[in-house]
Amino acid sequence: MENTCRRQGSSNRNISKQEIRCNTSDGTDYISYLPSEVLLHILYFLPLKYWVIMSLVSKQWKYLWTQISILNLDEDELVTNMIRKTIPRPSCSMFPNHHNRYQHLKHALHAARRQFAAMVNRILLFHSGCTIENFRLACRRGTQEAYAPMVDKWVQFCMTSNIIELEFNFSSGMPQSYYNRDGLVVKRNTYFQPYAFPRHAFETKILKILTLNFCKFEASSFGAFRSLQRLSLIHVEILDCSIGDLVSKCSALEDLSMKHCFQPDKFFMCAQELKIKSFCLVHCMTENWAKFPIDITTPDLLTLTIVGSYLMSTSVKRATKLLDVKVDIAQGFADHAQGNFLASLLLDLYHCPTIALSSCCLQVLPIGDGLRRLMQLPLQNLKHIRLKLRSVKEELPGISCLLRSSPKLERLYLDVDMPLEGEWDAYLDMIPHVFEFEAQSYWESQSEPLIPCLQNCLKKVNIYGFTGKSIEMEMIKFLLENAIILEKLNVYYYGLHSAASGQQHLNYKWAAAS
């Protein structure tokens, strides 16, 4: 294996076929004669504890584990295994009362943590100067942990070593079971602050993938990550800078994913061009609110995902290479500002051939400064629409608006989810006038003027989670009667018990058949 350190006892041992045949009856252990490359490949599929066991059973294998280039150091897993080995099956005589049981397990837990820290230190020492393909460190950092002062050293080692794929997971907050046997459980339910990255001008030469979970950092203190291609941030707090400042430190970055992150108010406002190809933004927020303006220029962008509670002014400029877009907002009430923000975003993304929208997007889309039955400009390149529905009438105008604004639409996929009960009950006095209609007769009113995609392009419709409600049946009827060149309409039932009958299907006229 190139660029990987070789340790004592790792040399290959050759044995002739004749010698193997001669020793067959002697019970020879042929595993001992396997080349180190084969043994390393086997170790890749085993947990860390088996590496240590192998190092104890043979002098040949004593340092073999130091050549492993895929390291997964998970505190929960390793500490749990250590405690199970040190504490025998409990009995009433060993733990006469609950307090003694808890104290015994508490001491065992602290001892196991110290062993975990020693193991991490030893592994990092033996891999110093090596090329590591994949390194993952998951530990729950708190002020009472014996190895808390060591975490900064571990981070600094990893951020300055030859690691290709690196993950730090400091997630905390949920009670964790380290030991559970016959009712004896040690849990940890303290809520810790995210780990603060050291202020250090880290620079890496070969790091390609970096994942950070439950930490905070000042990006301005980082050095350059010239080879980094994928950056994934989960529950991360960015204390300074903008997205442009962050991406500029990663000249080769193609994939940026941010989930449940906190960032400055204007983090997503950037005048310079971003070279990223995939951008995923899920439930991020500022210190004060769960919405923020987005203004970026991404000429190389291929996929875009925006998931959150609200939209603000959102502009994604020059995204001429876009292939797939997903927008999912979960706002409980549709107002005209949200409708305008979404319509403006879709116009920026008119180059994209595939768009997925949530139920709330459909509910806000028709509502702007006035009734929006058609987008300001047609989505000329849009050929595939995926919609997540809740089978409520407030979605119908949005569906109609999309169909009318997509003259070249070829495929329509509808994923029906269970509706939320009382979704609009709290807003009865504020329902926009666009929703003042009877759901049963809505699609009858949409036959004129003709919808271009139904006349010329739409060939396939898939409906998932179908329950047979009248609102679903009316939509199917409308599509069958108006989609002239429709080739397939596939309906996938939610369950065996449906409100629709087979006879009801047969009564619908199929325009394409005539």
Coordinates of C-alpha atoms in Angstrom, one line a residue:
M1 CA 0.0 0.0 0.0
E2 CA 1.7 3.2 -1.2
N3 CA 2.6 6.0 1.2
T4 CA 1.7 3.9 4.2
C5 CA 4.2 3.4 7.1
R6 CA 5.6 -0.1 7.5
R7 CA 6.3 -1.4 11.0
Q8 CA 8.3 -4.2 12.4
G9 CA 7.0 -7.7 11.7
S10 CA 5.1 -6.7 8.6
S11 CA 7.3 -8.3 6.0
N12 CA 5.7 -10.9 3.8
R13 CA 6.5 -14.5 4.2
N14 CA 6.6 -16.7 1.2
I15 CA 5.8 -20.4 1.2
S16 CA 6.0 -22.8 -1.7
K17 CA 3.0 -24.9 -2.8
Q18 CA 5.1 -28.0 -2.2
E19 CA 5.7 -27.0 1.5
I20 CA 2.0 -26.3 1.9
R21 CA 1.1 -29.8 0.6
C22 CA 3.6 -31.4 2.9
N23 CA 2.3 -29.6 6.0
T24 CA -1.4 -30.2 5.3
S25 CA -1.6 -33.1 7.7
D26 CA 0.4 -31.3 10.4
G27 CA -2.4 -28.7 11.1
T28 CA -0.4 -25.8 9.7
D29 CA -2.0 -22.4 10.3
Y30 CA -2.1 -21.0 6.8
I31 CA -3.5 -17.7 8.0
S32 CA -0.1 -16.9 9.4
Y33 CA 1.4 -17.1 5.9
L34 CA -1.1 -14.7 4.4
P35 CA 0.5 -11.5 2.9
S36 CA 0.1 -8.4 5.0
E37 CA -1.9 -6.8 2.3
V38 CA -4.6 -9.5 2.6
L39 CA -4.6 -9.3 6.4
L40 CA -5.0 -5.5 6.2
H41 CA -7.9 -5.9 3.8
I42 CA -9.6 -8.3 6.3
L43 CA -9.0 -5.9 9.2
Y44 CA -10.8 -3.1 7.3
F45 CA -14.1 -4.9 7.9
L46 CA -13.5 -5.6 11.6
P47 CA -14.0 -3.3 14.7
L48 CA -11.0 -1.7 16.3
K49 CA -11.0 -4.2 19.3
Y50 CA -10.2 -7.1 16.9
W51 CA -7.1 -5.3 15.7
V52 CA -5.8 -5.2 19.2
I53 CA -6.6 -8.9 19.7
M54 CA -4.7 -9.8 16.6
S55 CA -1.7 -7.9 17.8
L56 CA -1.6 -10.1 20.9
V57 CA -1.8 -13.5 19.3
S58 CA 1.2 -13.4 16.9
K59 CA 4.6 -11.5 16.9
Q60 CA 4.1 -11.2 13.1
W61 CA 0.9 -9.3 13.7
K62 CA 2.1 -7.2 16.6
Y63 CA 2.4 -4.0 14.6
L64 CA 0.2 -4.9 11.8
W65 CA -2.7 -2.7 13.1
T66 CA -0.5 0.3 12.8
Q67 CA -0.7 0.0 9.0
I68 CA -4.5 0.3 9.0
S69 CA -5.4 3.4 7.0
I70 CA -9.1 3.4 8.0
L71 CA -9.6 4.4 11.6
N72 CA -12.9 4.8 13.4
L73 CA -12.4 5.9 17.1
D74 CA -15.9 6.0 18.6
E75 CA -16.0 6.7 22.3
D76 CA -19.5 5.2 22.8
E77 CA -18.6 1.9 21.2
L78 CA -15.1 1.5 22.7
V79 CA -16.0 2.7 26.2
T80 CA -19.0 0.4 26.3
N81 CA -16.9 -2.6 25.3
M82 CA -14.3 -1.7 27.9
I83 CA -16.9 -1.5 30.7
R84 CA -18.4 -4.8 29.7
K85 CA -15.1 -6.5 30.0
T86 CA -14.2 -5.0 33.4
I87 CA -17.6 -5.5 35.2
P88 CA -18.8 -9.1 35.6
R89 CA -22.4 -10.0 35.5
P90 CA -23.9 -8.1 38.4
S91 CA -25.6 -9.7 41.3
C92 CA -27.4 -8.6 44.4
S93 CA -24.4 -9.4 46.7
M94 CA -22.1 -7.3 44.6
F95 CA -24.4 -4.2 44.6
P96 CA -26.4 -4.2 47.9
N97 CA -28.0 -0.9 47.1
H98 CA -28.6 1.4 44.1
H99 CA -26.1 4.0 45.3
N100 CA -23.3 1.4 45.3
R101 CA -24.2 0.2 41.9
Y102 CA -24.2 3.7 40.5
Q103 CA -20.8 4.5 42.1
H104 CA -19.3 1.3 40.9
L105 CA -20.4 1.9 37.3
K106 CA -19.4 5.6 37.5
H107 CA -15.8 4.6 38.5
A108 CA -15.7 2.0 35.7
L109 CA -16.9 4.6 33.3
H110 CA -14.2 7.1 34.2
A111 CA -11.5 4.3 34.0
A112 CA -12.8 3.3 30.6
R113 CA -12.6 6.9 29.4
R114 CA -9.0 7.1 30.5
Q115 CA -8.3 3.9 28.6
F116 CA -10.0 5.4 25.5
A117 CA -7.8 8.5 25.7
A118 CA -4.7 6.4 26.1
M119 CA -5.7 4.3 23.1
V120 CA -6.3 7.4 20.9
N121 CA -2.9 8.8 21.9
R122 CA -1.2 5.5 21.1
I123 CA -2.9 5.1 17.7
L124 CA -2.1 8.7 16.7
L125 CA 1.6 8.2 17.8
F126 CA 2.0 5.0 15.7
H127 CA 0.3 6.7 12.7
S128 CA 2.4 9.9 12.9
G129 CA 3.7 10.6 9.4
C130 CA 1.5 8.0 7.8
T131 CA -1.1 8.5 5.0
I132 CA -4.5 7.7 6.4
E133 CA -7.4 7.2 4.0
N134 CA -10.2 7.7 6.5
F135 CA -10.1 8.9 10.1
R136 CA -13.2 9.3 12.3
L137 CA -13.1 10.6 15.9
A138 CA -16.4 10.6 17.8
C139 CA -16.2 11.6 21.5
R140 CA -18.6 13.4 23.8
R141 CA -16.6 16.2 25.2
G142 CA -17.5 17.6 28.7
T143 CA -15.7 19.5 31.5
Q144 CA -15.6 16.4 33.7
E145 CA -14.0 14.1 31.2
A146 CA -10.4 13.1 31.9
Y147 CA -9.3 13.5 28.3
A148 CA -10.9 16.9 27.6
P149 CA -7.6 18.8 27.6
M150 CA -6.3 16.3 25.0
V151 CA -9.0 17.0 22.4
D152 CA -7.2 20.1 21.1
K153 CA -4.1 18.0 20.5
W154 CA -6.0 15.3 18.7
V155 CA -7.7 17.9 16.5
Q156 CA -4.4 19.6 15.8
F157 CA -2.7 16.3 14.9
C158 CA -5.5 15.3 12.5
M159 CA -5.8 18.8 10.8
T160 CA -2.1 18.8 10.1
S161 CA -1.5 15.2 9.1
N162 CA -1.8 13.3 5.8
I163 CA -5.5 12.3 6.0
I164 CA -7.7 12.0 3.0
E165 CA -11.1 11.8 4.6
L166 CA -11.6 13.3 8.1
E167 CA -14.6 13.4 10.5
F168 CA -15.0 15.0 13.9
N169 CA -18.2 14.2 15.8
F170 CA -18.6 16.0 19.2
S171 CA -22.3 15.6 19.3
S172 CA -23.9 15.8 22.7
G173 CA -27.1 16.6 24.5
M174 CA -29.1 13.3 24.3
P175 CA -28.8 10.8 27.2
Q176 CA -26.4 8.1 26.2
S177 CA -26.3 4.6 27.6
Y178 CA -22.7 3.4 28.1
Y179 CA -23.7 0.2 29.9
N180 CA -26.9 -1.7 30.1
R181 CA -27.1 -5.2 31.6
D182 CA -29.8 -6.5 33.9
G183 CA -31.2 -3.1 34.6
L184 CA -27.9 -1.4 35.4
V185 CA -27.6 1.7 33.2
V186 CA -25.2 4.7 33.3
K187 CA -26.7 7.6 31.4
R188 CA -25.3 11.0 30.6
N189 CA -27.9 13.8 30.3
T190 CA -25.8 17.0 30.7
Y191 CA -26.1 19.4 27.8
F192 CA -22.7 20.6 26.8
Q193 CA -21.6 23.5 24.6
P194 CA -20.2 22.7 21.2
Y195 CA -16.5 22.0 20.9
A196 CA -14.6 25.2 20.1
F197 CA -11.9 24.6 17.4
P198 CA -8.5 26.0 18.3
R199 CA -7.6 29.3 16.6
H200 CA -4.9 27.9 14.3
A201 CA -4.0 28.5 10.7
F202 CA -4.6 24.8 9.7
E203 CA -3.4 23.9 6.2
T204 CA -3.8 20.5 4.7
K205 CA -2.3 19.2 1.5
I206 CA -4.3 16.0 0.7
L207 CA -7.5 16.3 2.8
K208 CA -10.5 15.8 0.4
I209 CA -13.5 15.3 2.6
L210 CA -14.1 17.0 6.0
T211 CA -17.1 16.5 8.2
L212 CA -17.6 18.5 11.4
N213 CA -20.4 17.8 13.9
F214 CA -21.4 19.8 17.0
C215 CA -18.6 22.4 17.1
K216 CA -17.9 26.1 16.5
F217 CA -15.1 27.8 14.8
E218 CA -13.8 31.1 13.3
A219 CA -13.2 30.5 9.7
S220 CA -11.0 33.5 9.4
S221 CA -8.4 31.7 11.6
F222 CA -8.2 28.7 9.2
G223 CA -5.5 28.4 6.6
A224 CA -6.0 27.1 3.1
F225 CA -7.6 23.7 2.3
R226 CA -6.4 23.5 -1.3
S227 CA -7.4 19.9 -2.0
L228 CA -10.7 19.8 0.0
Q229 CA -13.6 18.7 -2.3
R230 CA -16.4 18.1 0.2
L231 CA -17.3 20.0 3.3
S232 CA -20.2 18.8 5.6
L233 CA -21.2 20.9 8.6
I234 CA -23.8 19.5 11.1
H235 CA -24.8 21.4 14.2
V236 CA -21.9 23.8 13.6
E237 CA -21.7 27.4 14.7
I238 CA -19.8 29.7 12.3
L239 CA -18.7 32.7 14.3
D240 CA -17.5 35.0 11.6
C241 CA -17.1 35.6 7.8
S242 CA -19.4 34.8 4.9
I243 CA -19.9 31.8 2.7
G244 CA -17.5 33.4 0.2
D245 CA -14.8 33.7 2.8
L246 CA -15.2 30.1 3.8
V247 CA -15.3 28.7 0.3
S248 CA -12.3 30.9 -0.8
K249 CA -10.1 28.9 1.6
C250 CA -11.1 25.7 -0.3
S251 CA -10.2 26.4 -3.9
A252 CA -11.2 22.8 -5.0
L253 CA -14.5 22.6 -3.0
E254 CA -17.3 21.1 -5.0
D255 CA -19.8 19.9 -2.4
L256 CA -21.0 22.0 0.6
S257 CA -23.6 20.7 3.0
M258 CA -24.8 22.6 6.0
K259 CA -27.4 21.1 8.4
H260 CA -28.8 22.7 11.5
C261 CA -26.0 25.3 11.5
F262 CA -25.8 28.8 13.1
Q263 CA -24.2 31.5 11.0
P264 CA -24.0 35.3 10.9
D265 CA -27.0 37.2 9.5
K266 CA -25.4 37.9 6.1
F267 CA -23.4 34.7 5.8
F268 CA -25.1 33.7 2.5
M269 CA -24.6 37.1 0.9
C270 CA -21.6 37.0 -1.4
A271 CA -20.5 39.1 -4.4
Q272 CA -17.8 36.7 -5.6
E273 CA -18.5 33.6 -7.7
L274 CA -18.7 30.3 -5.9
K275 CA -17.3 27.3 -7.7
I276 CA -19.3 24.7 -5.8
K277 CA -21.3 22.1 -7.7
S278 CA -23.6 20.8 -4.9
F279 CA -25.1 23.0 -2.2
C280 CA -27.3 21.5 0.6
L281 CA -28.8 23.9 3.1
V282 CA -31.1 22.2 5.8
H283 CA -32.7 24.0 8.7
C284 CA -30.0 26.6 9.2
M285 CA -30.6 29.8 11.1
T286 CA -29.0 32.9 12.5
E287 CA -28.7 33.8 16.1
N288 CA -32.1 35.5 16.1
W289 CA -34.2 33.9 13.4
A290 CA -34.8 30.8 11.3
K291 CA -34.6 32.7 8.0
F292 CA -31.9 34.8 6.2
P293 CA -31.3 36.3 2.8
I294 CA -29.5 34.3 0.2
D295 CA -27.6 36.1 -2.6
I296 CA -25.0 33.9 -4.3
T297 CA -23.5 33.4 -7.8
T298 CA -22.9 29.8 -8.7
P299 CA -22.1 29.2 -12.4
D300 CA -21.0 25.6 -11.8
L301 CA -23.9 24.5 -9.5
L302 CA -25.5 21.2 -10.4
T303 CA -27.7 20.4 -7.4
L304 CA -29.4 22.7 -4.9
T305 CA -31.3 21.8 -1.7
I306 CA -33.0 24.3 0.5
V307 CA -35.0 23.0 3.5
G308 CA -36.2 25.3 6.3
S309 CA -39.1 27.0 8.0
Y310 CA -39.2 30.2 6.0
L311 CA -37.9 31.8 2.9
M312 CA -36.4 35.3 2.7
S313 CA -35.1 37.1 -0.3
T314 CA -33.3 34.3 -2.2
S315 CA -31.3 34.8 -5.3
V316 CA -29.1 32.1 -6.9
K317 CA -27.6 33.8 -10.0
R318 CA -26.0 32.3 -13.1
A319 CA -26.9 28.7 -12.2
T320 CA -27.1 27.7 -15.8
K321 CA -25.8 24.1 -15.2
L322 CA -28.4 23.2 -12.6
L323 CA -29.8 19.6 -12.9
D324 CA -31.8 19.1 -9.7
V325 CA -33.4 21.5 -7.2
K326 CA -35.3 20.7 -4.0
V327 CA -37.1 23.4 -2.0
D328 CA -39.0 22.4 1.1
I329 CA -40.4 25.0 3.5
A330 CA -42.5 24.1 6.5
Q331 CA -44.3 27.4 7.2
G332 CA -47.7 26.9 8.7
F333 CA -49.4 29.8 6.9
A334 CA -49.0 31.1 3.3
D335 CA -48.5 34.8 3.0
H336 CA -47.8 36.9 -0.1
A337 CA -44.1 37.6 0.9
Q338 CA -43.3 33.9 0.9
G339 CA -45.1 33.5 -2.5
N340 CA -43.0 36.3 -4.0
F341 CA -39.7 34.9 -2.6
L342 CA -40.4 31.4 -4.0
A343 CA -41.5 32.7 -7.4
S344 CA -38.4 34.9 -7.6
L345 CA -36.2 31.9 -6.7
L346 CA -37.8 29.6 -9.3
L347 CA -37.2 32.3 -12.0
D348 CA -33.5 32.3 -11.1
L349 CA -33.5 28.5 -11.5
Y350 CA -35.4 28.3 -14.8
H351 CA -32.4 26.5 -16.4
C352 CA -33.0 23.5 -14.2
P353 CA -34.8 20.4 -15.8
T354 CA -35.9 18.8 -12.4
I355 CA -37.5 20.6 -9.5
A356 CA -39.0 19.1 -6.2
L357 CA -41.3 21.2 -4.1
S358 CA -43.1 20.6 -0.8
S359 CA -46.7 21.0 0.1
C360 CA -46.0 24.4 1.8
C361 CA -44.3 25.6 -1.3
L362 CA -47.3 24.8 -3.4
Q363 CA -49.5 26.7 -0.9
V364 CA -47.5 29.9 -1.0
L365 CA -46.6 29.9 -4.7
P366 CA -50.0 31.3 -6.1
I367 CA -50.0 34.0 -3.4
G368 CA -48.1 37.1 -4.3
D369 CA -49.1 40.7 -4.9
G370 CA -52.1 39.3 -6.8
L371 CA -53.5 35.9 -7.9
R372 CA -50.7 34.1 -9.7
R373 CA -52.0 31.6 -12.2
L374 CA -48.9 31.8 -14.2
M375 CA -45.2 32.5 -13.5
Q376 CA -43.9 35.8 -14.8
L377 CA -41.6 33.9 -17.2
P378 CA -42.2 30.3 -18.3
L379 CA -39.9 27.6 -16.9
Q380 CA -38.8 26.5 -20.4
N381 CA -36.3 23.8 -19.4
L382 CA -38.4 22.2 -16.7
K383 CA -39.1 18.6 -17.7
H384 CA -39.6 16.8 -14.4
I385 CA -41.5 18.0 -11.4
R386 CA -41.7 16.1 -8.0
L387 CA -44.3 17.3 -5.6
K388 CA -44.8 16.3 -1.9
L389 CA -48.5 16.6 -1.2
R390 CA -50.9 16.4 1.8
S391 CA -54.1 16.2 -0.2
V392 CA -55.5 19.5 0.9
K393 CA -57.3 21.9 -1.4
E394 CA -54.8 24.7 -0.7
E395 CA -52.2 22.9 -2.8
L396 CA -54.4 22.9 -6.0
P397 CA -53.7 26.4 -7.2
G398 CA -50.0 25.9 -6.8
I399 CA -50.1 22.7 -8.9
S400 CA -52.1 24.4 -11.6
C401 CA -49.7 27.3 -11.6
L402 CA -46.7 25.0 -12.1
L403 CA -48.4 23.1 -14.9
R404 CA -49.2 26.3 -16.7
S405 CA -45.7 27.6 -16.3
S406 CA -43.9 24.5 -17.5
P407 CA -44.7 24.2 -21.2
K408 CA -42.1 21.3 -21.8
L409 CA -43.0 19.2 -18.8
E410 CA -42.7 15.5 -19.5
R411 CA -42.9 13.8 -16.1
L412 CA -45.0 14.6 -13.0
Y413 CA -44.4 12.7 -9.8
L414 CA -46.8 13.2 -6.9
D415 CA -45.9 11.9 -3.4
V416 CA -49.0 12.0 -1.2
D417 CA -48.3 12.2 2.6
M418 CA -50.8 12.2 5.4
P419 CA -52.4 15.6 5.9
L420 CA -51.9 17.5 9.1
E421 CA -55.2 17.8 11.0
G422 CA -56.4 21.3 11.6
E423 CA -53.6 22.7 9.4
W424 CA -55.7 25.8 8.5
D425 CA -58.1 25.9 11.4
A426 CA -56.2 28.6 13.2
Y427 CA -56.3 30.9 10.2
L428 CA -59.9 30.8 9.1
D429 CA -60.2 34.6 9.2
M430 CA -57.0 35.1 7.2
I431 CA -57.3 32.6 4.4
P432 CA -56.3 34.3 1.1
H433 CA -59.1 34.7 -1.4
V434 CA -57.3 32.3 -3.8
F435 CA -58.3 29.4 -1.5
E436 CA -62.0 30.4 -1.5
F437 CA -63.2 27.6 -3.8
E438 CA -64.8 24.1 -3.7
A439 CA -62.1 21.4 -4.0
Q440 CA -64.5 19.0 -5.8
S441 CA -65.0 21.4 -8.7
Y442 CA -61.6 23.1 -8.9
W443 CA -60.1 21.1 -11.7
E444 CA -63.2 21.6 -13.8
S445 CA -62.5 25.3 -13.8
Q446 CA -58.9 24.7 -15.1
S447 CA -59.8 23.2 -18.4
E448 CA -59.8 26.5 -20.1
P449 CA -57.5 28.0 -21.3
L450 CA -55.7 24.8 -22.3
I451 CA -52.5 23.9 -20.4
P452 CA -49.6 23.6 -22.9
C453 CA -47.7 20.8 -21.3
L454 CA -50.9 18.6 -21.2
Q455 CA -51.4 19.2 -24.9
N456 CA -47.9 18.6 -26.1
C457 CA -45.4 17.1 -23.6
L458 CA -46.6 15.3 -20.5
K459 CA -46.0 11.6 -21.0
K460 CA -45.7 10.1 -17.5
V461 CA -47.5 10.6 -14.2
N462 CA -46.6 8.7 -11.0
I463 CA -48.7 9.0 -7.9
Y464 CA -47.3 7.6 -4.6
G465 CA -49.2 7.1 -1.4
F466 CA -52.6 7.2 -3.1
T467 CA -55.5 6.8 -0.6
G468 CA -58.5 7.3 -3.0
K469 CA -59.7 10.6 -1.5
S470 CA -62.0 12.6 -3.7
I471 CA -59.4 15.4 -4.1
E472 CA -57.0 12.8 -5.5
M473 CA -59.6 11.2 -7.7
E474 CA -60.6 14.6 -9.3
M475 CA -56.9 15.3 -10.1
I476 CA -56.5 12.0 -11.8
K477 CA -59.7 12.5 -13.7
F478 CA -58.4 15.9 -14.9
L479 CA -55.1 14.5 -16.0
L480 CA -56.6 11.6 -17.9
E481 CA -59.1 13.8 -19.7
N482 CA -56.7 16.6 -20.6
A483 CA -53.2 15.1 -21.1
I484 CA -53.5 14.2 -24.8
I485 CA -50.2 12.4 -25.2
L486 CA -50.0 10.8 -21.8
E487 CA -48.5 7.3 -22.1
K488 CA -48.4 6.1 -18.4
L489 CA -50.3 7.0 -15.2
N490 CA -49.0 4.8 -12.4
V491 CA -50.9 4.9 -9.1
Y492 CA -49.3 3.3 -6.0
Y493 CA -51.7 2.7 -3.2
Y494 CA -50.9 3.8 0.4
G495 CA -52.4 0.6 1.8
L496 CA -54.8 -2.2 1.0
H497 CA -57.8 -0.3 2.3
S498 CA -58.6 2.5 -0.1
A499 CA -61.6 4.8 -0.5
A500 CA -61.4 4.3 -4.3
S501 CA -62.9 1.5 -6.2
G502 CA -61.7 -0.2 -9.4
Q503 CA -65.0 0.7 -11.1
Q504 CA -64.3 4.4 -10.4
H505 CA -61.1 4.2 -12.4
L506 CA -62.8 2.7 -15.4
N507 CA -65.3 5.5 -15.6
Y508 CA -62.7 8.1 -16.4
K509 CA -62.1 9.0 -20.1
W510 CA -58.5 8.8 -21.2
A511 CA -57.9 11.6 -23.7
A512 CA -54.7 9.9 -25.0
A513 CA -56.6 6.7 -25.8
S514 CA -58.9 8.6 -28.2

